[in-house]
CSV table of C-alpha atoms in Angstrom, one decimal:
chain,number,residue,atom,x,y,z
A,1092,MET,CA,19.8,5.8,-13.1
A,1093,GLY,CA,16.7,4.5,-14.5
A,1094,VAL,CA,14.5,5.2,-17.4
A,1095,CYS,CA,11.9,8.3,-17.7
A,1096,CYS,CA,8.4,8.1,-17.8
A,1097,GLU,CA,8.2,12.1,-18.5
A,1098,PRO,CA,10.7,14.0,-20.5
A,1099,ASN,CA,14.1,14.7,-18.9
A,1100,MET,CA,12.5,13.0,-15.2
A,1101,VAL,CA,13.7,9.9,-13.9
A,1102,PHE,CA,12.0,9.2,-10.9
A,1103,ILE,CA,12.9,6.8,-8.2
A,1104,VAL,CA,9.6,5.2,-7.2
A,1105,CYS,CA,8.8,4.8,-10.8
A,1106,ASN,CA,11.8,2.5,-11.5
A,1107,GLN,CA,10.8,0.7,-8.2
A,1108,PHE,CA,8.1,-1.3,-10.3
A,1109,PRO,CA,9.8,-2.3,-13.3
A,1110,LEU,CA,13.0,-4.1,-10.7
A,1111,ILE,CA,10.2,-5.7,-8.9
A,1112,GLY,CA,8.8,-7.1,-12.1
A,1113,THR,CA,12.0,-8.2,-13.1
A,1114,ARG,CA,12.5,-10.2,-9.4
A,1115,TYR,CA,9.1,-11.9,-10.3
A,1116,THR,CA,9.6,-12.3,-13.7
A,1117,ASP,CA,13.2,-13.9,-12.7
A,1118,VAL,CA,11.7,-16.1,-10.2
A,1119,PHE,CA,8.8,-17.4,-12.8
A,1120,ASN,CA,11.3,-18.0,-15.9
A,1121,GLY,CA,14.6,-19.3,-13.8
A,1122,THR,CA,16.4,-16.4,-14.7
A,1123,ASP,CA,18.7,-13.9,-12.6
A,1124,VAL,CA,18.6,-10.6,-14.5
A,1125,ILE,CA,17.6,-8.5,-11.4
A,1126,GLY,CA,21.2,-10.2,-10.6
A,1127,GLU,CA,23.0,-8.2,-13.3
A,1128,VAL,CA,20.5,-5.0,-13.0
A,1129,LEU,CA,20.4,-4.5,-9.7
A,1130,PRO,CA,24.0,-3.3,-8.5
A,1131,LYS,CA,24.3,-1.1,-11.5
A,1132,TYR,CA,21.4,0.5,-10.1
A,1133,LYS,CA,22.6,0.7,-6.5
A,1134,ALA,CA,25.9,1.9,-7.8
A,1135,ALA,CA,24.5,4.5,-10.2
A,1136,TRP,CA,22.7,6.1,-7.5
A,1137,ALA,CA,25.6,5.9,-4.6
A,1138,LYS,CA,27.4,8.6,-6.7
A,1139,LYS,CA,24.1,10.8,-6.9
A,1140,GLY,CA,22.4,10.2,-3.4
A,1141,LEU,CA,19.1,8.6,-3.2
A,1142,THR,CA,18.4,11.2,-0.3
A,1143,GLY,CA,18.8,14.5,0.0
A,1144,ASP,CA,20.4,16.7,2.5
A,1145,ASN,CA,17.0,17.3,4.1
A,1146,GLY,CA,16.5,13.5,4.7
A,1147,LEU,CA,13.7,13.2,1.6
A,1148,PHE,CA,14.3,10.8,-1.1
A,1149,ARG,CA,15.3,13.0,-4.3
A,1150,ALA,CA,12.5,14.1,-6.4
A,1151,PHE,CA,14.2,13.1,-9.9
A,1152,TYR,CA,17.3,13.0,-11.8
A,1153,ALA,CA,17.4,15.1,-14.9
A,1154,PRO,CA,19.8,13.4,-17.2
A,1155,GLY,CA,19.8,16.7,-19.7
A,1156,GLN,CA,21.7,18.6,-16.9
A,1157,ASP,CA,22.6,15.6,-14.9
A,1158,ASN,CA,21.1,16.7,-12.2
A,1159,VAL,CA,19.4,15.5,-8.9
A,1160,VAL,CA,16.5,17.8,-7.6
A,1161,ASN,CA,15.8,17.7,-3.9
A,1162,ALA,CA,12.3,17.2,-2.7
A,1163,ARG,CA,10.1,19.4,-0.6
A,1164,GLU,CA,6.9,17.6,-0.2
A,1165,ILE,CA,6.5,14.1,1.7
A,1166,SER,CA,4.7,12.9,-1.2
A,1167,HIS,CA,7.3,10.8,-3.3
A,1168,SER,CA,9.2,10.2,0.2
A,1169,GLY,CA,6.1,7.7,1.0
A,1170,TRP,CA,5.7,6.4,-2.0
A,1171,ILE,CA,9.4,5.1,-2.2
A,1172,SER,CA,9.0,4.1,1.2
A,1173,ALA,CA,6.6,1.8,0.0
A,1174,PHE,CA,8.1,0.2,-2.8
A,1175,LEU,CA,12.0,0.5,-2.8
A,1176,VAL,CA,11.7,-3.1,-1.1
A,1177,TRP,CA,15.3,-4.5,-2.6
A,1178,ASP,CA,16.9,-2.2,0.6
A,1179,GLN,CA,14.2,-1.7,3.4
A,1180,GLU,CA,16.6,-1.4,6.1
A,1181,LEU,CA,17.2,2.1,4.3
A,1182,THR,CA,13.7,2.9,4.0
A,1183,LYS,CA,13.0,1.8,7.4
A,1184,ARG,CA,16.1,3.7,8.9
A,1185,ASN,CA,15.1,6.6,6.9
A,1186,TRP,CA,11.7,6.8,7.8
A,1187,PRO,CA,11.7,9.3,11.0
A,1188,LEU,CA,13.6,11.6,8.8
A,1189,VAL,CA,11.1,11.3,6.4
A,1190,THR,CA,8.1,12.2,8.1
A,1191,SER,CA,9.6,14.3,10.7
A,1192,GLY,CA,7.6,17.6,10.7
A,1193,PHE,CA,5.3,16.2,8.2
A,1194,LEU,CA,3.2,13.8,10.5
A,1195,HIS,CA,1.8,14.7,13.7
A,1196,GLU,CA,-0.5,13.0,16.1
A,1197,VAL,CA,-4.0,14.6,17.4
A,1198,ASP,CA,-7.0,13.3,18.9
A,1199,GLY,CA,-5.4,9.6,18.1
A,1200,ARG,CA,-5.3,10.0,15.0
A,1201,ILE,CA,-2.1,11.2,12.5
A,1202,ASN,CA,-2.6,14.4,10.2
A,1203,ILE,CA,0.0,15.5,7.7
A,1204,ARG,CA,1.0,19.2,8.0
A,1205,PRO,CA,1.4,21.5,5.1
A,1206,SER,CA,4.9,21.7,3.4
A,1207,PRO,CA,6.1,25.0,4.6
A,1208,VAL,CA,5.5,24.3,8.0
A,1209,ALA,CA,7.0,21.0,7.9
A,1210,ASN,CA,9.9,22.3,6.1
A,1211,ALA,CA,10.1,25.0,8.8
A,1212,ILE,CA,10.1,22.9,11.5
A,1213,ARG,CA,12.6,20.7,9.9
A,1214,ASP,CA,14.8,23.1,9.2
A,1215,ILE,CA,14.5,24.4,13.1
A,1216,VAL,CA,15.2,21.1,14.1
A,1217,LYS,CA,18.6,20.8,12.0
A,1218,ASN,CA,19.9,24.1,12.9
A,1219,GLU,CA,19.2,24.4,16.5
A,1220,ASP,CA,18.7,20.3,17.7
A,1221,ALA,CA,15.5,21.1,18.4
A,1222,ASP,CA,12.5,18.9,19.1
A,1223,PRO,CA,10.0,18.8,16.2
A,1224,LYS,CA,7.2,17.9,18.7
A,1225,ASP,CA,7.7,21.0,20.6
A,1226,PRO,CA,4.9,23.4,20.8
A,1227,THR,CA,7.0,26.5,20.9
A,1228,VAL,CA,9.2,24.7,17.4
A,1229,VAL,CA,5.4,24.3,15.9
A,1230,SER,CA,4.6,27.8,16.5
A,1231,ARG,CA,7.7,29.2,15.0
A,1232,ALA,CA,7.3,27.5,12.2
A,1233,GLN,CA,4.0,27.9,11.8
A,1234,LYS,CA,4.2,32.1,11.6
A,1235,GLN,CA,7.2,31.6,9.1
A,1236,ALA,CA,5.3,29.5,6.6
A,1237,VAL,CA,2.6,32.6,6.5
A,1238,GLY,CA,1.7,33.5,3.2
A,1239,LYS,CA,3.9,30.7,1.3
A,1240,PRO,CA,2.1,28.3,-1.3
A,1241,VAL,CA,1.4,24.9,-0.1
A,1242,THR,CA,2.4,23.7,-3.0
A,1243,ALA,CA,4.8,24.9,-6.1
A,1244,ARG,CA,2.2,23.6,-8.6
A,1245,LYS,CA,-1.2,24.2,-9.5
A,1246,TYR,CA,-2.5,21.0,-7.7
A,1247,LEU,CA,-1.4,18.7,-4.8
A,1248,GLY,CA,0.1,15.7,-5.0
A,1249,PRO,CA,-1.6,12.6,-3.7
A,1250,GLN,CA,0.4,13.2,0.1
A,1251,PHE,CA,-2.0,11.0,2.1
A,1252,GLY,CA,-2.3,8.3,0.0
A,1253,HIS,CA,1.4,7.8,-0.5
A,1254,VAL,CA,2.3,8.1,3.0
A,1255,ALA,CA,-0.8,5.8,4.0
A,1256,GLN,CA,1.3,3.0,1.2
A,1257,GLY,CA,4.6,3.9,2.9
A,1258,MET,CA,3.1,3.8,6.3
A,1259,SER,CA,1.7,0.4,5.6
A,1260,GLU,CA,4.9,-0.9,4.7
A,1261,ILE,CA,7.4,0.5,7.1
A,1262,ARG,CA,5.0,0.9,10.4
A,1263,GLY,CA,1.7,-1.1,10.2
A,1264,SER,CA,-0.5,-0.5,13.5
A,1265,PRO,CA,-0.9,1.2,15.5
A,1266,ASP,CA,0.5,4.1,13.2
A,1267,LEU,CA,-1.5,3.3,10.2
A,1268,GLU,CA,-4.7,2.7,12.1
A,1269,ALA,CA,-4.1,6.3,13.3
A,1270,LEU,CA,-4.1,7.6,10.0
A,1271,LEU,CA,-6.8,5.9,8.7
A,1272,LEU,CA,-8.3,7.1,11.2
A,1273,HIS,CA,-7.8,10.8,10.2
A,1274,ALA,CA,-9.1,9.6,6.6
A,1275,ASP,CA,-12.2,8.5,7.8
A,1276,THR,CA,-12.3,11.4,9.5
A,1277,TYR,CA,-11.6,14.3,6.9
A,1278,LEU,CA,-11.4,12.5,3.6
A,1279,GLY,CA,-15.1,11.7,3.0
A,1280,PRO,CA,-14.9,7.8,3.0
A,1281,THR,CA,-18.0,6.7,0.4
A,1282,TRP,CA,-19.4,3.3,0.4
A,1283,THR,CA,-20.5,2.5,-3.5
A,1284,ASN,CA,-21.6,-0.7,-4.8
A,1285,GLY,CA,-19.7,-2.5,-1.9
A,1286,GLY,CA,-16.5,-0.5,-2.4
A,1287,LEU,CA,-15.0,1.8,0.2
A,1288,HIS,CA,-13.4,5.1,-1.8
A,1289,TYR,CA,-12.9,8.4,-0.3
A,1290,SER,CA,-14.1,11.7,-2.2
A,1291,ARG,CA,-12.7,14.0,-4.4
A,1292,ARG,CA,-12.4,17.5,-3.0
A,1293,SER,CA,-11.7,21.1,-4.1
A,1294,TYR,CA,-8.9,21.6,-6.0
A,1295,ASP,CA,-8.5,25.1,-4.6
A,1296,GLN,CA,-5.4,25.4,-2.7
A,1297,LYS,CA,-7.4,27.3,0.2
A,1298,ASP,CA,-9.2,24.0,0.6
A,1299,PHE,CA,-6.4,21.7,1.0
A,1300,TRP,CA,-6.2,22.2,4.8
A,1301,ASP,CA,-8.9,23.0,7.0
A,1302,ASP,CA,-8.5,26.5,9.5
A,1303,ASP,CA,-7.5,24.0,12.2
A,1304,GLY,CA,-4.6,22.9,10.2
A,1305,ASN,CA,-6.7,19.2,9.3
A,1306,TYR,CA,-5.1,17.8,6.0
A,1307,THR,CA,-8.7,17.7,3.9
A,1308,TYR,CA,-7.5,17.1,0.5
A,1309,GLY,CA,-9.1,14.6,-1.6
A,1310,GLU,CA,-8.2,13.1,-5.1
A,1311,PRO,CA,-8.7,10.0,-7.1
A,1312,HIS,CA,-5.3,8.6,-6.6
A,1313,THR,CA,-5.8,8.4,-3.1
A,1314,GLY,CA,-9.1,8.1,-2.8
A,1315,ASN,CA,-9.6,5.1,-5.3
A,1316,ALA,CA,-6.5,3.6,-4.8
A,1317,CYS,CA,-3.7,4.2,-2.1
A,1318,ILE,CA,-5.8,4.1,0.7
A,1319,GLY,CA,-7.5,0.8,0.0
A,1320,TYR,CA,-4.1,-0.5,-1.1
A,1321,ALA,CA,-2.8,0.4,2.4
A,1322,ARG,CA,-5.7,-1.4,4.3
A,1323,LEU,CA,-5.0,-4.6,2.4
A,1324,ASN,CA,-1.3,-4.5,3.0
A,1325,VAL,CA,0.1,-5.8,5.7
A,1326,LYS,CA,3.5,-4.6,7.3
A,1327,GLY,CA,6.6,-5.9,5.1
A,1328,GLY,CA,4.3,-7.4,2.5
A,1329,GLN,CA,5.9,-6.2,-0.4
A,1330,ARG,CA,9.2,-7.3,0.7
A,1331,LYS,CA,8.1,-10.4,2.0
A,1332,MET,CA,6.9,-10.6,-2.0
A,1333,TRP,CA,10.3,-9.5,-2.9
A,1334,GLU,CA,12.0,-12.4,-0.9
A,1335,CYS,CA,9.9,-15.0,-1.4
A,1336,PRO,CA,7.5,-14.7,-4.3
A,1337,TRP,CA,5.3,-17.7,-5.8
A,1338,THR,CA,7.3,-19.8,-8.0
A,1339,ARG,CA,5.8,-21.0,-11.2
A,1340,GLU,CA,5.2,-24.7,-9.6
A,1341,GLN,CA,3.5,-22.7,-6.5
A,1342,VAL,CA,1.0,-21.2,-8.9
A,1343,GLU,CA,0.2,-24.3,-10.8
A,1344,LYS,CA,-0.3,-26.5,-8.1
A,1345,THR,CA,-1.6,-24.4,-5.2
A,1346,PRO,CA,-5.5,-25.0,-4.5
A,1347,TYR,CA,-7.6,-22.0,-5.2
A,1348,VAL,CA,-11.4,-21.5,-5.3
A,1349,ASP,CA,-13.1,-20.4,-8.7
A,1350,GLY,CA,-16.1,-19.1,-10.0
A,1351,ILE,CA,-17.0,-16.4,-8.0
A,1352,ASP,CA,-15.9,-12.5,-8.2
A,1353,LEU,CA,-17.6,-9.6,-7.8
A,1354,GLY,CA,-19.5,-9.4,-10.4
A,1355,THR,CA,-21.7,-12.4,-8.5
A,1356,GLY,CA,-22.3,-9.7,-5.9
A,1357,VAL,CA,-20.1,-11.6,-3.4
A,1358,ASP,CA,-17.1,-10.3,-1.4
A,1359,CYS,CA,-14.6,-13.0,-0.5
A,1360,LEU,CA,-13.5,-11.7,3.0
A,1361,SER,CA,-10.7,-14.3,3.3
A,1362,GLY,CA,-9.1,-17.4,1.7
A,1363,ARG,CA,-6.4,-19.4,2.8
A,1364,TRP,CA,-5.3,-23.5,2.0
A,1365,ASP,CA,-3.5,-24.8,4.7
A,1366,GLU,CA,-0.5,-27.2,3.5
A,1367,GLU,CA,0.0,-28.4,7.0
A,1368,LYS,CA,-3.5,-29.2,8.2
A,1369,SER,CA,-4.6,-30.1,4.4
A,1370,ALA,CA,-7.8,-27.9,4.8
A,1371,MET,CA,-9.3,-25.1,2.5
A,1372,PHE,CA,-10.9,-21.7,4.5
A,1373,VAL,CA,-13.0,-19.4,2.6
A,1374,ALA,CA,-15.4,-16.8,3.8
A,1375,LEU,CA,-17.7,-14.9,1.7
A,1376,ARG,CA,-20.4,-12.1,2.0
A,1377,THR,CA,-22.8,-10.5,-1.0
A,1378,TRP,CA,-21.8,-6.6,-0.9
A,1379,HIS,CA,-25.4,-5.7,-1.3
A,1380,THR,CA,-26.7,-8.2,1.8
A,1381,LYS,CA,-29.0,-10.0,-0.8
A,1382,ASP,CA,-29.3,-13.7,-0.9
A,1383,VAL,CA,-27.6,-15.0,-4.0
A,1384,ASP,CA,-26.8,-18.8,-5.4
A,1385,VAL,CA,-23.1,-19.6,-6.1
A,1386,THR,CA,-21.1,-22.5,-6.8
A,1387,ALA,CA,-17.8,-22.5,-5.4
A,1388,VAL,CA,-15.1,-24.6,-8.3
A,1389,VAL,CA,-12.3,-26.1,-6.1
A,1390,ARG,CA,-9.3,-26.8,-7.8
A,1391,ASN,CA,-5.8,-28.3,-7.5
A,1392,LEU,CA,-6.6,-30.2,-4.3
A,1393,PRO,CA,-4.5,-33.1,-3.6
A,1394,PRO,CA,-5.9,-36.2,-4.4
A,1395,GLY,CA,-8.2,-37.4,-1.3
A,1396,LYS,CA,-11.3,-37.4,0.6
A,1397,TYR,CA,-12.7,-34.1,1.8
A,1398,GLY,CA,-15.5,-32.9,4.6
A,1399,VAL,CA,-17.3,-29.9,3.1
A,1400,TYR,CA,-18.2,-27.6,6.0
A,1401,VAL,CA,-20.8,-24.7,5.9
A,1402,ASP,CA,-20.4,-22.3,9.0
A,1403,GLY,CA,-19.4,-25.3,10.9
A,1404,GLU,CA,-21.7,-28.2,9.8
A,1405,LEU,CA,-20.9,-31.1,7.7
A,1406,LYS,CA,-22.7,-30.7,4.3
A,1407,ASN,CA,-21.0,-33.5,2.4
A,1408,VAL,CA,-17.6,-35.9,2.0
A,1409,THR,CA,-16.3,-35.6,-1.8
A,1410,GLU,CA,-13.1,-37.4,-3.3
A,1411,THR,CA,-11.0,-35.9,-5.7
A,1412,THR,CA,-8.0,-37.7,-7.8
A,1413,HIS,CA,-5.4,-35.6,-9.6
A,1414,GLY,CA,-6.5,-32.1,-8.5
A,1415,LYS,CA,-10.0,-32.5,-10.1
A,1416,PRO,CA,-12.1,-29.5,-9.8
A,1417,PHE,CA,-16.0,-30.1,-8.0
A,1418,GLY,CA,-18.3,-27.6,-7.2
A,1419,VAL,CA,-20.0,-26.7,-3.9
A,1420,HIS,CA,-23.3,-24.9,-3.5
A,1421,LEU,CA,-23.5,-21.9,-1.2
A,1422,ILE,CA,-26.1,-19.4,-0.9
A,1423,VAL,CA,-24.2,-16.1,0.5
A,1424,GLY,CA,-26.2,-13.3,1.9
A,1425,GLY,CA,-25.4,-10.6,4.3
A,1426,GLN,CA,-23.7,-12.3,6.9
A,1427,ASP,CA,-20.2,-14.1,6.8
A,1428,VAL,CA,-20.3,-17.6,5.2
A,1429,GLU,CA,-17.3,-20.1,6.1
A,1430,LEU,CA,-16.7,-22.5,3.6
A,1431,VAL,CA,-14.0,-25.7,5.2
A,1432,LEU,CA,-12.9,-28.2,3.1
A,1433,LEU,CA,-11.1,-30.6,5.4
A,1434,GLN,CA,-9.0,-33.8,4.0
A,1435,ALA,CA,-9.9,-36.7,6.2
C-alpha cells in the first residue's frame, strides 16, 4: 500500500515519488528493484481500489483501521494524475471523471468550482444521467450547496496547483493555457527578481472564491511551485522520463554548457544538443535587463572543429579533443542572445 508520511495515513500521491525515484535509480545502477516492488504495490491497491465510487482517486489508506478514505475534493486526484506515471492509461481514462463538475470553461479560461457545488453536480449526473454542463444542473447544484463549507479543514489545499500539474501531464494545451489564463487573471501574478510567482491570499474561507464563483485562493505551494511546474512540463513529460530516463552513460557523456546560472543574472531560455546535426543551441537573456559579461563553458563536446556563432554571426572556430572544455565569452542583456556551436 505504501508508507505513511503522516501517522496512520498512506497517501497514494506521496508514494509515487519514491516509485519514480526507484525507477531512476534502477536505470542509473543497472538494477531492477522496481520490477519487484511495483507488482506488489499494484496488487495491494487493486484489492482496495485506487478510485472511489465517486470517480476520484482515494484520499488515503488508514492501516490502523485497514480502511481507505474517499476524497471529496479534486486536489489529490489532480496531483496523483501528474505523477502516477506507471499506468498513465488509467490516469488519462480517469481524467474526465476526476474533473467533471469541478472544472468549467468561462470566457476562454478554465475555473475550479467549490467542492460542495462540484460534488452536487456529480451526484446529479450520476443519479440522473445528466449533463454536467447543463445550466439547470449547475443551478440546482449551487442551491444544494448553499451554506455548506467549501472544505472540512481550516484551510484549503492547493487545489489549483495540483489541478495545473495534472493537466500539464494529462491534457496539455489548449486546456492548460485556459487554466493558466485563469491564474493570470485571478491569482495575482507577480515578477520578483526575474521569477514569476502568484501572490498569497487570505486564508478566510469567504475569500477562496469571489462573488462570481471565480477561484481566487492563493497559497505558497501553488504560487511558488505548482504553476511554475505546470508551465515547464510538457504533455506526458513524466511518462517520457519514466519510460526513457537518462542512463549513467548519457549523463556523463552528453554535451552541456556550464558556468552560467541565475546568480549571474542570466536566465537560460533554452538549451539543446542535436546529435544528428552535431550542434549545440543555447538562448540566454538577463532577467534584470542589464548587460552582463559571462563565459559559457562548453563541456563534453565530441572531438572536432566547431564554428562558434553568436546571434547568427560566426565569431570563432575552435577545436576540441576528448571532450576538453572551452569557454565562449558573451555579453548578455535584456534581448535574447543565441549561441550555436556547429561541428565542421
